[in-house]
PDB file as gemmi writes it, atoms N, CA and C in Angstrom:
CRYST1    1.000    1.000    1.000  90.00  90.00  90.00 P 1                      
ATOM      1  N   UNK A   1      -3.709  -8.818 -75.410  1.00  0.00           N  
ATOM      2  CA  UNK A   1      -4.373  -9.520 -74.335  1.00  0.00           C  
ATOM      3  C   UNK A   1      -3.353 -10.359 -73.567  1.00  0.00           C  
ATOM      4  N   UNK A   2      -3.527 -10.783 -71.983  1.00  0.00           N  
ATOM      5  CA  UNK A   2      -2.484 -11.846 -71.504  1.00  0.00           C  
ATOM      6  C   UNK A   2      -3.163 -12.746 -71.260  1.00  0.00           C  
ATOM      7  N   UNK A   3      -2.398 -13.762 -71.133  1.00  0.00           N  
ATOM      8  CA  UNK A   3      -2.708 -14.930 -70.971  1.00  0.00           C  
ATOM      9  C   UNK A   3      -1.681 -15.875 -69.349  1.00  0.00           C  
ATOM     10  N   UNK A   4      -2.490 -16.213 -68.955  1.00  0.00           N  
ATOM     11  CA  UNK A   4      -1.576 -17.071 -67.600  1.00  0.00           C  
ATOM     12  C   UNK A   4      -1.412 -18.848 -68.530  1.00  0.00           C  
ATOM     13  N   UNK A   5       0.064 -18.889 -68.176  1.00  0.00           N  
ATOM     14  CA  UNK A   5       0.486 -19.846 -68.597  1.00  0.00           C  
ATOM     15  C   UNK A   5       1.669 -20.182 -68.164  1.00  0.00           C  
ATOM     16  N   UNK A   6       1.380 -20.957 -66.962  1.00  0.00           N  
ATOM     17  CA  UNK A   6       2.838 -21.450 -66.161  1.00  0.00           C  
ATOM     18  C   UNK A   6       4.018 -22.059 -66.785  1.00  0.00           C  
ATOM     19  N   UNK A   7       5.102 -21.449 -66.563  1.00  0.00           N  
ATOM     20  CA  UNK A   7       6.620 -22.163 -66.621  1.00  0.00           C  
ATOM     21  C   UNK A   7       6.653 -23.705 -66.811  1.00  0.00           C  
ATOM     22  N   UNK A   8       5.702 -24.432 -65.767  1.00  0.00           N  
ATOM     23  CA  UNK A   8       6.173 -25.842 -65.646  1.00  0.00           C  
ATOM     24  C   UNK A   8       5.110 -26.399 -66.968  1.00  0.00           C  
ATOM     25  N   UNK A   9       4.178 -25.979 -67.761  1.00  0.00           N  
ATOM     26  CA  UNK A   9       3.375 -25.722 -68.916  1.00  0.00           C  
ATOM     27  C   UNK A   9       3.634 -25.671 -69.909  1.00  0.00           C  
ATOM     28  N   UNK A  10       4.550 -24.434 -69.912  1.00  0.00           N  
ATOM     29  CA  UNK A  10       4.864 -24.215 -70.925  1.00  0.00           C  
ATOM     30  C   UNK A  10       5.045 -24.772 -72.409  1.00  0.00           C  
ATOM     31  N   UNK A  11       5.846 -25.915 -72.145  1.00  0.00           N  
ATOM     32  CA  UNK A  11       6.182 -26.953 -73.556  1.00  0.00           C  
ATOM     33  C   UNK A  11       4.839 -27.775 -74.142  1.00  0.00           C  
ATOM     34  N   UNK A  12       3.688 -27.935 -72.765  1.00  0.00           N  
ATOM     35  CA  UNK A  12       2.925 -29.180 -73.018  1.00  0.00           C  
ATOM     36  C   UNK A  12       1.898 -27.851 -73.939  1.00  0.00           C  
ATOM     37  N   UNK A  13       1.330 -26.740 -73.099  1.00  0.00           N  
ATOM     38  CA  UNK A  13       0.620 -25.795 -74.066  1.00  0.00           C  
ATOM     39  C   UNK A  13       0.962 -24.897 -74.862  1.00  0.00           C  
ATOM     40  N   UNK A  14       2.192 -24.530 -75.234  1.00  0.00           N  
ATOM     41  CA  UNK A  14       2.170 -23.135 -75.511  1.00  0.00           C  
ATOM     42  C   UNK A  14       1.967 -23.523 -77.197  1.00  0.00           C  
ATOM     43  N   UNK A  15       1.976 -24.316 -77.618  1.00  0.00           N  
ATOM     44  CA  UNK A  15       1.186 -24.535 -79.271  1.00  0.00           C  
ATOM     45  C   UNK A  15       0.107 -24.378 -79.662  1.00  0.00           C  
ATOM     46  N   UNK A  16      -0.772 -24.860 -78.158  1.00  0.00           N  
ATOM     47  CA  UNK A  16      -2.037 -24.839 -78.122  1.00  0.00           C  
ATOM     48  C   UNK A  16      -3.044 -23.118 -77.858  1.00  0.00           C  
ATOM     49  N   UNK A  17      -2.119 -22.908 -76.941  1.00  0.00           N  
ATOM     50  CA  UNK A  17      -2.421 -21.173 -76.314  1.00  0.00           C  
ATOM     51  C   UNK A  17      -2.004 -20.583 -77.352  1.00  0.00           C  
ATOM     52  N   UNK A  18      -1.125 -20.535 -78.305  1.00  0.00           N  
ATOM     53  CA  UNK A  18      -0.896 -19.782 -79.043  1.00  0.00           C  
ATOM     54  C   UNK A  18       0.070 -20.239 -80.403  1.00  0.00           C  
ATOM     55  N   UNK A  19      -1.082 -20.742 -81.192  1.00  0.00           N  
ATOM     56  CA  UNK A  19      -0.712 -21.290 -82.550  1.00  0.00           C  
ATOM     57  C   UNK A  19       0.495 -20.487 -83.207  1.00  0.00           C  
ATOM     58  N   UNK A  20       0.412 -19.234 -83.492  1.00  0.00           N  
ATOM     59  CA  UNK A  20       0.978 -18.665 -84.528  1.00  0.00           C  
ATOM     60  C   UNK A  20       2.321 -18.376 -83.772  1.00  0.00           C  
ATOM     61  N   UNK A  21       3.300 -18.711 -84.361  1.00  0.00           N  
ATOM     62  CA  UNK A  21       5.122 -18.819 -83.304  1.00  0.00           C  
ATOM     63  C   UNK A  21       5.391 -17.570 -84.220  1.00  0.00           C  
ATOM     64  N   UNK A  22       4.940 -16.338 -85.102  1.00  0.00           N  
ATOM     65  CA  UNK A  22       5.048 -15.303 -85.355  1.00  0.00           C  
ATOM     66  C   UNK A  22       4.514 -14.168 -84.331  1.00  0.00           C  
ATOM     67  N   UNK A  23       3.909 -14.532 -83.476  1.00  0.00           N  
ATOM     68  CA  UNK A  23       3.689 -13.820 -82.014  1.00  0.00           C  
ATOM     69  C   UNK A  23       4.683 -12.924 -81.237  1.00  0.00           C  
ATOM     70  N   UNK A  24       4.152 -11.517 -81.383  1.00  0.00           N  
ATOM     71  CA  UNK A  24       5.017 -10.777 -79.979  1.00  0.00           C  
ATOM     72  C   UNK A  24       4.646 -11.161 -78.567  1.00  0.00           C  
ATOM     73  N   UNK A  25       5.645 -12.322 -77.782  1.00  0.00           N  
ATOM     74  CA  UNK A  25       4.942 -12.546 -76.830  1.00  0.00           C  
ATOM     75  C   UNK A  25       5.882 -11.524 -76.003  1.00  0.00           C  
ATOM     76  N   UNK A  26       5.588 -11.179 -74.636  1.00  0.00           N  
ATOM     77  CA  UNK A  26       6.380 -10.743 -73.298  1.00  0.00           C  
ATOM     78  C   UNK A  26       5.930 -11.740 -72.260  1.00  0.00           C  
ATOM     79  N   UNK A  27       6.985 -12.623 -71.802  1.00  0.00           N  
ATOM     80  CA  UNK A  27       6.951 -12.970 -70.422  1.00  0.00           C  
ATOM     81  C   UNK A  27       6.911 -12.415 -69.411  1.00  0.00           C  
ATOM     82  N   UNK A  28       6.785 -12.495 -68.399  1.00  0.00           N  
ATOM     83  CA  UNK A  28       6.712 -11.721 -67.032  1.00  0.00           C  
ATOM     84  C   UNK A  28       6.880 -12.916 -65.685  1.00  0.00           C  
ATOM     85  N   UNK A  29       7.623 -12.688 -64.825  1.00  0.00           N  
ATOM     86  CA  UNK A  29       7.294 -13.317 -63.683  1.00  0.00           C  
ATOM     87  C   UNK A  29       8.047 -12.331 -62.720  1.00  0.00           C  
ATOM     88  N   UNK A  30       8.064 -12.466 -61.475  1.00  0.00           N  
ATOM     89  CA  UNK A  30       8.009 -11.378 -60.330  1.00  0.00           C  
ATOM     90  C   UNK A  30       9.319 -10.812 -60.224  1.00  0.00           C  
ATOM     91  N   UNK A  31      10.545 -11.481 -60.397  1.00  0.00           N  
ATOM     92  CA  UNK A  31      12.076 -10.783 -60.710  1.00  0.00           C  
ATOM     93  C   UNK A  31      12.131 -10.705 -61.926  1.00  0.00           C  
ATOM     94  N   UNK A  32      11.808 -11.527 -62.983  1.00  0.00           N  
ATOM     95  CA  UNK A  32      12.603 -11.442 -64.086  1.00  0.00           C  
ATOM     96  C   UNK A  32      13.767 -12.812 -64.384  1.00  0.00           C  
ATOM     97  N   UNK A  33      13.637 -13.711 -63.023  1.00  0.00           N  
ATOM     98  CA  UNK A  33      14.482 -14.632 -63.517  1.00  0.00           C  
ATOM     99  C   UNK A  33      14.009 -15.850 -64.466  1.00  0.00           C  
ATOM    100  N   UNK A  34      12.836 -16.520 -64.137  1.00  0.00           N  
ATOM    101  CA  UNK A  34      12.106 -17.327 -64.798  1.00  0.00           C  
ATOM    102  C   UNK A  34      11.558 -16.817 -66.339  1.00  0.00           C  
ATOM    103  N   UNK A  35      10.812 -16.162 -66.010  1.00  0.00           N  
ATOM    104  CA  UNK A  35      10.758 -15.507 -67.658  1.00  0.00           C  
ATOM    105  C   UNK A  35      11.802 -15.243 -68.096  1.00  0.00           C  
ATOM    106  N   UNK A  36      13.364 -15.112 -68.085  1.00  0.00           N  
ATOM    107  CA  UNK A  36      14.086 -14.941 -68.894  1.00  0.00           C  
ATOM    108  C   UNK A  36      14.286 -16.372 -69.113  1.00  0.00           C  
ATOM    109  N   UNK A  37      14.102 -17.536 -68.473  1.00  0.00           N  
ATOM    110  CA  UNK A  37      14.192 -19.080 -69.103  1.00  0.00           C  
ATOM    111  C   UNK A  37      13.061 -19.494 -69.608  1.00  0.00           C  
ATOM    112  N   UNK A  38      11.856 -19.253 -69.395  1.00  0.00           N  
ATOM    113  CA  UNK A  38      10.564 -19.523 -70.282  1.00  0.00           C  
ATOM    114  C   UNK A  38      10.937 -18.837 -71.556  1.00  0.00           C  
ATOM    115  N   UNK A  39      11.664 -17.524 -71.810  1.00  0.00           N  
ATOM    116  CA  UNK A  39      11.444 -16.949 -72.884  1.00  0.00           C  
ATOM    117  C   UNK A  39      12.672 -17.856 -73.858  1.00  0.00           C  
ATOM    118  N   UNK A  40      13.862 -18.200 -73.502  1.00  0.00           N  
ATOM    119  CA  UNK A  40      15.477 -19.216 -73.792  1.00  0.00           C  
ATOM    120  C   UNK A  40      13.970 -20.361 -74.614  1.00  0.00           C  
ATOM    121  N   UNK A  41      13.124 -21.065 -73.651  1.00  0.00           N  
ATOM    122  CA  UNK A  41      12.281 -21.997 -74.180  1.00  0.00           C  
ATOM    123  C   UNK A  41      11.927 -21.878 -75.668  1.00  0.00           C  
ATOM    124  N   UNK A  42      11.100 -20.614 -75.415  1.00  0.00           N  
ATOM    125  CA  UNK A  42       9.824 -19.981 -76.465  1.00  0.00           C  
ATOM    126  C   UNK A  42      10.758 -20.359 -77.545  1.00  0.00           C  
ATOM    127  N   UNK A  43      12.016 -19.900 -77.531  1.00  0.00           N  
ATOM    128  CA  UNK A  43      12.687 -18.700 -78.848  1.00  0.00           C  
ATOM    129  C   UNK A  43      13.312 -20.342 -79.584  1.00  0.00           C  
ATOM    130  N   UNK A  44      13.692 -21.653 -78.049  1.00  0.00           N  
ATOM    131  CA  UNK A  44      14.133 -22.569 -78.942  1.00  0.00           C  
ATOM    132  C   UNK A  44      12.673 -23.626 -79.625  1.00  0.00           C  
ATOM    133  N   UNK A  45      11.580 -23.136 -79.340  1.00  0.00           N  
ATOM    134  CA  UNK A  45      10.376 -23.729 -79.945  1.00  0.00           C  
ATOM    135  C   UNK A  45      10.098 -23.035 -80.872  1.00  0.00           C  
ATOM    136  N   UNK A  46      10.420 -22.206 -81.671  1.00  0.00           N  
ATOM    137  CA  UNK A  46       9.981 -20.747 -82.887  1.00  0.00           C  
ATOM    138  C   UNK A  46       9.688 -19.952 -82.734  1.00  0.00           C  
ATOM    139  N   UNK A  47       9.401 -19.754 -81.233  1.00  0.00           N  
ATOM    140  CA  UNK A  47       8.308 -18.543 -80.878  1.00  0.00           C  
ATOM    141  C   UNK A  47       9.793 -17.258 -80.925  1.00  0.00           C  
ATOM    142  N   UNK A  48       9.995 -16.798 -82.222  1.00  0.00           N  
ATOM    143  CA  UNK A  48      11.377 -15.814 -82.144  1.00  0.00           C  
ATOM    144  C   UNK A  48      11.066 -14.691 -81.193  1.00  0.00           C  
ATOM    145  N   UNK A  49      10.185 -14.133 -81.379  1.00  0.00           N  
ATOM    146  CA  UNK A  49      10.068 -12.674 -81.200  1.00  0.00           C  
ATOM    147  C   UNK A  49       9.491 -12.687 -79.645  1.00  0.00           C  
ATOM    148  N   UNK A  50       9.454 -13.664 -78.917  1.00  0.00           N  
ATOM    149  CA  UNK A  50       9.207 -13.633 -77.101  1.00  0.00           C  
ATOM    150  C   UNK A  50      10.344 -13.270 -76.726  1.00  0.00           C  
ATOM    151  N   UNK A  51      10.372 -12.445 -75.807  1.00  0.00           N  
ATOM    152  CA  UNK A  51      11.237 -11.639 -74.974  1.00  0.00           C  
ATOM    153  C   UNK A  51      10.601 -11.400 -73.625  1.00  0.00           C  
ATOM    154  N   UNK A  52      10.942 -11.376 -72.669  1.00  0.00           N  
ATOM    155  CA  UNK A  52      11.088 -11.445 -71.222  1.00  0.00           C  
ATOM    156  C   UNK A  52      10.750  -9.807 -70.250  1.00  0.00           C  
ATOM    157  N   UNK A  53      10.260  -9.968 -69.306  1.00  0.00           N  
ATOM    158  CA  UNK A  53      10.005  -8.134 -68.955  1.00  0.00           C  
ATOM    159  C   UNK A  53      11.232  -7.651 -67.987  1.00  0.00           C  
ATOM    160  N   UNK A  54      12.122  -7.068 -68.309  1.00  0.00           N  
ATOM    161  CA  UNK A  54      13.105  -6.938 -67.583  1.00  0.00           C  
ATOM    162  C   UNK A  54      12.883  -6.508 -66.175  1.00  0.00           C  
ATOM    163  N   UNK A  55      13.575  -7.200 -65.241  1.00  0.00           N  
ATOM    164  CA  UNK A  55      13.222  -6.918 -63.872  1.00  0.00           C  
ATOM    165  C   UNK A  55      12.117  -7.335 -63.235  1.00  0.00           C  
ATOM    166  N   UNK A  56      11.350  -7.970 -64.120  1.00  0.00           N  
ATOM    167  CA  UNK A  56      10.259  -8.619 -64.005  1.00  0.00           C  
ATOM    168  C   UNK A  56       8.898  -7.550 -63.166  1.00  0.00           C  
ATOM    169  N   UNK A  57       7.898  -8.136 -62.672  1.00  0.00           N  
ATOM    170  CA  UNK A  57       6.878  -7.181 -61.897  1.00  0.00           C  
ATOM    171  C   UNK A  57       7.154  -6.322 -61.392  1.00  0.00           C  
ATOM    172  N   UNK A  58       8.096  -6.589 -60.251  1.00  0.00           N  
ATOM    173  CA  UNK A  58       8.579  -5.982 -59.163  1.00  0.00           C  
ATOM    174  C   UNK A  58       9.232  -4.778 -59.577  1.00  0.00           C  
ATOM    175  N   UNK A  59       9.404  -4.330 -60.832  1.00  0.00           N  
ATOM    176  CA  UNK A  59      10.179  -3.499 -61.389  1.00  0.00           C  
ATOM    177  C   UNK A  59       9.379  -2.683 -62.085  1.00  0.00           C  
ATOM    178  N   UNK A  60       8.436  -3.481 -62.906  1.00  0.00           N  
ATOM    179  CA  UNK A  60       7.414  -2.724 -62.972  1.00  0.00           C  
ATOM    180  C   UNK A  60       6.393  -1.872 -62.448  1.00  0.00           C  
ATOM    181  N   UNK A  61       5.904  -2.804 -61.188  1.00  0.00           N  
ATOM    182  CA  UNK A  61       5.454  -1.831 -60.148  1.00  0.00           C  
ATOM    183  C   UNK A  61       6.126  -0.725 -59.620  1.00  0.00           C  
ATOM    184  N   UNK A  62       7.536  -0.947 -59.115  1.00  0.00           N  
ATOM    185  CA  UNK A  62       8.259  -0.109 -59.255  1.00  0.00           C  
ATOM    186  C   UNK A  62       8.416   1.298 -59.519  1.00  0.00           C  
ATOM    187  N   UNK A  63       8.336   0.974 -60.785  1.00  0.00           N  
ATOM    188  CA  UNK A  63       7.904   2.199 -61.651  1.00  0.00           C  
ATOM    189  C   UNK A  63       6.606   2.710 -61.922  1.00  0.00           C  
ATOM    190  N   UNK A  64       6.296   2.722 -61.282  1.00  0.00           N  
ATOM    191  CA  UNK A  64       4.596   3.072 -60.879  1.00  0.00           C  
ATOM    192  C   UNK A  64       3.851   3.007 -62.171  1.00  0.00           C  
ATOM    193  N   UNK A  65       4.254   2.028 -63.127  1.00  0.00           N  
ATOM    194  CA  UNK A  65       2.883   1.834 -64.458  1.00  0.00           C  
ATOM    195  C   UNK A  65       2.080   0.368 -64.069  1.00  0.00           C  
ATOM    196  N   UNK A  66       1.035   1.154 -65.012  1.00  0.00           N  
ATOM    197  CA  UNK A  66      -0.031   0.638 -64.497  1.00  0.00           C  
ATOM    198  C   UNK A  66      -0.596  -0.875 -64.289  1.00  0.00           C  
ATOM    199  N   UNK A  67      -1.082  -1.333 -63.837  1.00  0.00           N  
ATOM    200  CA  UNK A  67      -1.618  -2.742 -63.435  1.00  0.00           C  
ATOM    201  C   UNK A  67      -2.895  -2.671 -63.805  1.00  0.00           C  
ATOM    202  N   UNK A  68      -3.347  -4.004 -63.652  1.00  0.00           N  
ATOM    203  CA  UNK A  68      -4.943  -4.647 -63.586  1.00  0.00           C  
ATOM    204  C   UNK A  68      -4.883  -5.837 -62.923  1.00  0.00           C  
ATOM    205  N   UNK A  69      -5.713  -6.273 -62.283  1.00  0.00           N  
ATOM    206  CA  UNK A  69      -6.277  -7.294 -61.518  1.00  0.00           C  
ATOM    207  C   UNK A  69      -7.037  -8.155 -62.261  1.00  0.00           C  
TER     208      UNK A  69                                                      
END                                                                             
């Protein structure tokens, strides 16, 4: 499932959004630059296994897979 949970957020919820720091999370934001520093965050709060979507949206779309609204 995803969850929206802003960058500038991050530190104050992400314990709350998501207790267990054994979590596969993926970040995402529209290049890829921010989620690769939200994810630098995650990994120095426990959250090990968050990793970032390379190239972010725009790359994804890109590649023509799929979306939801």
């Amino acid at each position: 499932s995803a969850s929206h949970l802003p960058r500038g957020q991050l530190e104050l919820r992400v314990n709350d959004d998501f207790p267990d720091p054994t979590l596969r999370i993926v970040v995402c934001c529209e290049f890829g630059k921010i989620s690769t520093l939200a994810t630098a965050t995650l990994r120095d709060l426990g959250f090990l296994r968050a990793t970032a979507l390379d190239g972010g949206m725009k790359h994804w779309r890109e590649a023509g897979l799929p979306l939801e609204n």
